[in-house]
Amino acid sequence: MKVLGIDIGGTGIKGAPVDVDQGKMADDRLRIATPQPSRPEAVAGVVAEIAQHFVWRGAIGCTFPAVIKHGIAFSAANVDRAWIGTDGEALLKDATGCPVRILNDADAAGMAEMRFGAGRQRKGVVIVLTLGTGIGSAIFTDGRLVPNTEFGHMEIRGKDAEHRASDRVRKDRDLGWKAWAGRINEFLSRMEVLFSPDLFIIGGGVSKKHEKFFPHLKSRAEILPAELRNEAGIIGAALAAERLALQDP
Ligand code: BGC
């Protein structure tokens, strides 16, 4: 079965039909720059453009970089604040004419990693972190997600963790891999105290360069790079909308 997966980020909106049984993209993905400002109507226009490009009529899963409860955005750290209180599901359904499910981007990436990537068949407590513009998080116990954890906003040295250890900070501050890994280690050790995870999975675009910083990471838990990399959001979005697709006529 195929579901259209769309990953809405602060800089790009990427989509592709996904074969949800295989956990693979079924076509080349389309990427369109996120409109600036990233107001809800403008983003919905891009989502509609992606659905039209694939001549899509079925279910759509969409990620969004915010707390999402029952389709409504409750935060907006790296996107326009007009999203707060917006019913994203209703907005995107109107814009595309398709049934839509929307969820937090890291929760989606985590779901994809747990089903088809580094977390396959892993029991116990698994924490998936996406290092990008911000830091996204997803926590699973025996494969079940507790949504909207937002560990990237945990305070470390008086700042949000993502303002110290995201990949954007590494680039903006021109941090070396070892120095950046030291900041990630502080964050991992805080999470260890709270959750005693069995495994950390580190995702986000930078995970493709994992050999540069993984040797400097330290934790009692096992640490693995994400396997689905940048596709995890698109695949996870599609997985989240799988149930809608089954209800399609
Ligand atoms: C947002 C999260 C999101 C993460 C990664 C954070 O700033 O608050 O909701 O998952 O960035 O995009």
XYZ file of C-alpha atoms and ligand atoms in Angstrom:
261
model
C 0.000 0.000 0.000
C 1.185 3.540 -0.771
C 0.701 6.672 1.313
C 2.029 10.152 0.478
C 4.539 11.204 3.147
C 5.383 14.901 3.534
C 8.077 16.223 5.872
C 7.519 19.890 6.745
C 10.687 21.543 8.028
C 11.815 25.094 8.762
C 13.778 25.309 5.493
C 12.343 22.646 3.161
C 9.114 20.722 2.564
C 9.795 17.271 1.097
C 7.354 14.666 -0.089
C 7.160 11.307 -1.829
C 4.770 8.396 -2.108
C 5.898 5.694 0.324
C 5.411 1.959 0.142
C 4.413 1.497 3.787
C 4.813 -2.290 3.722
C 8.460 -2.019 2.641
C 9.288 1.282 4.378
C 10.708 2.697 1.126
C 9.974 5.696 -1.035
C 8.104 4.591 -4.128
C 9.077 7.595 -6.295
C 11.674 10.400 -6.397
C 11.012 12.887 -3.641
C 10.053 16.482 -4.399
C 11.558 19.270 -2.260
C 10.228 22.815 -2.199
C 11.730 25.564 -0.036
C 9.578 26.419 2.987
C 7.874 29.793 2.369
C 9.223 32.583 4.589
C 7.412 33.540 6.718
C 6.189 29.988 7.173
C 2.574 30.960 7.906
C -0.020 28.156 7.895
C -1.756 29.120 4.606
C 1.560 29.470 2.742
C 2.789 26.069 3.975
C -0.577 24.495 3.087
C -0.137 25.864 -0.456
C 3.184 24.021 -0.800
C 1.712 20.789 0.614
C -1.086 21.049 -1.996
C 1.539 21.603 -4.716
C 3.364 18.423 -3.672
C 0.095 16.420 -3.643
C -0.739 17.762 -7.135
C 2.728 16.904 -8.432
C 2.136 13.248 -7.523
C -1.515 13.467 -8.714
C -2.390 12.216 -5.222
C -5.911 11.150 -4.227
C -5.305 8.969 -1.145
C -4.157 9.432 2.431
C -1.393 11.896 3.308
C 0.838 11.860 6.384
C 2.605 15.109 7.311
C 5.286 15.872 9.852
C 5.513 19.230 11.569
C 8.301 20.562 13.845
C 6.069 21.267 16.855
C 3.935 19.682 19.554
C 0.902 18.268 17.726
C -2.123 17.019 19.622
C -5.181 15.795 17.745
C -4.043 17.646 14.631
C -3.515 20.992 16.391
C -0.099 22.671 16.791
C 0.703 23.698 20.358
C 4.168 25.165 19.799
C 6.273 26.723 17.026
C 9.976 26.878 17.890
C 11.482 27.124 14.381
C 8.360 28.044 12.375
C 5.952 30.981 12.254
C 4.120 31.499 15.557
C 0.799 31.769 13.713
C 0.834 27.959 13.771
C 0.117 27.871 17.505
C -3.541 26.860 17.883
C -3.913 26.047 14.170
C -5.712 22.820 13.282
C -3.072 21.638 10.821
C -4.995 18.501 9.935
C -8.126 20.452 8.914
C -6.061 23.064 7.043
C -4.108 20.496 4.997
C -7.233 18.435 4.351
C -8.933 21.529 2.884
C -5.848 22.421 0.836
C -5.370 18.936 -0.667
C -8.877 17.400 -0.622
C -7.290 14.265 0.888
C -7.491 12.701 4.365
C -4.487 13.988 6.341
C -2.734 12.951 9.539
C -0.175 15.338 11.040
C 2.365 14.550 13.764
C 5.590 15.827 15.291
C 8.580 15.412 12.946
C 10.835 13.548 15.409
C 7.984 11.234 16.432
C 7.554 10.392 12.730
C 11.279 9.829 12.181
C 11.363 7.678 15.318
C 8.428 5.547 14.149
C 10.204 4.933 10.847
C 13.486 3.989 12.578
C 11.692 1.633 14.986
C 9.856 -0.152 12.184
C 12.422 -0.186 9.367
C 15.696 1.275 10.647
C 18.168 1.117 13.532
C 15.418 0.380 16.113
C 13.944 -2.654 14.309
C 12.776 -5.286 16.799
C 14.341 -3.388 19.692
C 12.621 -3.745 23.046
C 13.208 -1.682 26.179
C 13.562 2.101 26.255
C 14.790 3.657 23.011
C 15.325 7.403 22.548
C 15.543 8.748 19.000
C 17.109 12.207 18.613
C 17.153 14.224 15.401
C 19.939 16.787 15.212
C 19.125 19.527 12.714
C 17.937 23.140 12.970
C 16.555 22.118 16.360
C 16.752 18.873 18.313
C 13.774 16.568 17.967
C 13.074 13.638 20.262
C 10.968 10.501 20.395
C 10.882 7.912 23.180
C 9.674 4.332 22.820
C 9.131 1.586 25.374
C 8.919 -1.862 23.822
C 8.238 -0.140 20.502
C 5.392 2.101 21.738
C 5.766 5.841 21.314
C 5.081 8.463 23.980
C 4.480 11.464 21.663
C 5.591 15.109 21.874
C 8.485 14.734 24.299
C 10.389 17.884 23.184
C 13.659 16.951 24.943
C 15.415 19.500 22.726
C 13.956 22.176 24.974
C 15.398 20.661 28.146
C 17.477 23.344 29.883
C 21.239 22.850 29.936
C 23.532 25.567 31.308
C 20.633 28.027 31.225
C 19.751 27.405 27.576
C 17.481 25.116 25.596
C 19.515 22.011 24.735
C 18.899 22.679 21.045
C 20.519 26.103 21.373
C 23.727 24.364 22.518
C 23.861 21.076 20.666
C 21.823 21.178 17.427
C 23.573 20.760 14.091
C 22.726 24.389 13.323
C 24.716 25.488 16.375
C 27.662 23.315 15.231
C 27.641 25.074 11.853
C 26.899 28.614 13.116
C 29.623 28.426 15.791
C 31.976 26.518 13.524
C 32.440 23.925 16.289
C 34.833 21.029 15.709
C 33.333 17.517 15.802
C 34.864 16.742 19.208
C 33.658 19.976 20.814
C 30.174 19.461 19.410
C 30.126 15.833 20.585
C 30.985 17.103 24.093
C 27.803 19.198 24.026
C 25.763 16.220 22.830
C 27.261 14.092 25.625
C 26.005 16.549 28.253
C 22.545 16.205 26.786
C 22.720 12.393 26.600
C 23.876 12.141 30.205
C 20.918 14.277 31.371
C 18.563 11.957 29.567
C 20.298 8.931 31.019
C 19.634 10.207 34.534
C 15.951 10.631 33.724
C 15.134 7.619 31.536
C 17.941 5.014 31.705
C 17.510 4.203 28.015
C 18.837 0.989 26.459
C 19.543 2.670 23.145
C 19.943 6.132 21.628
C 19.394 6.466 17.882
C 20.901 9.646 16.447
C 19.249 10.969 13.295
C 18.985 14.147 11.238
C 20.945 14.981 8.085
C 24.259 15.046 10.000
C 23.853 11.352 10.916
C 25.276 10.514 7.505
C 28.573 11.896 8.827
C 28.321 9.805 12.004
C 31.887 8.498 11.736
C 33.116 12.068 12.408
C 31.462 12.472 15.812
C 30.338 9.047 17.038
C 33.844 8.122 18.291
C 33.564 11.064 20.735
C 30.084 10.200 22.047
C 29.801 8.614 25.499
C 26.884 6.912 27.169
C 26.054 3.859 29.254
C 23.406 3.136 26.632
C 24.187 1.839 23.176
C 24.304 4.609 20.534
C 23.503 3.938 16.886
C 23.207 6.216 13.860
C 19.770 6.393 12.252
C 19.570 4.240 9.156
C 16.868 6.067 7.226
C 18.622 9.441 7.520
C 16.719 12.204 5.730
C 14.015 9.870 4.516
C 12.882 8.949 8.034
C 10.459 11.901 8.283
C 8.749 11.156 4.964
C 8.512 7.429 5.716
C 7.303 7.973 9.294
C 4.678 10.488 8.129
C 3.326 7.895 5.714
C 3.320 5.199 8.434
C 1.301 7.483 10.720
C -1.365 7.907 8.011
C -1.490 4.205 7.156
C -4.700 3.698 9.084
C -6.404 6.529 7.168
C -5.361 4.843 3.944
C -7.013 1.588 5.027
C -10.263 3.511 5.468
C -10.039 4.900 1.900
C -12.854 3.806 -0.377
C 10.648 21.551 18.070
C 10.260 20.090 18.005
C 10.881 19.451 16.779
C 12.373 19.704 16.732
C 13.017 19.164 15.472
C 12.145 21.687 18.024
O 12.511 23.028 18.060
O 10.172 22.140 19.275
O 8.850 19.961 17.972
O 10.624 18.063 16.798
O 12.650 21.084 16.808
O 12.506 19.776 14.333
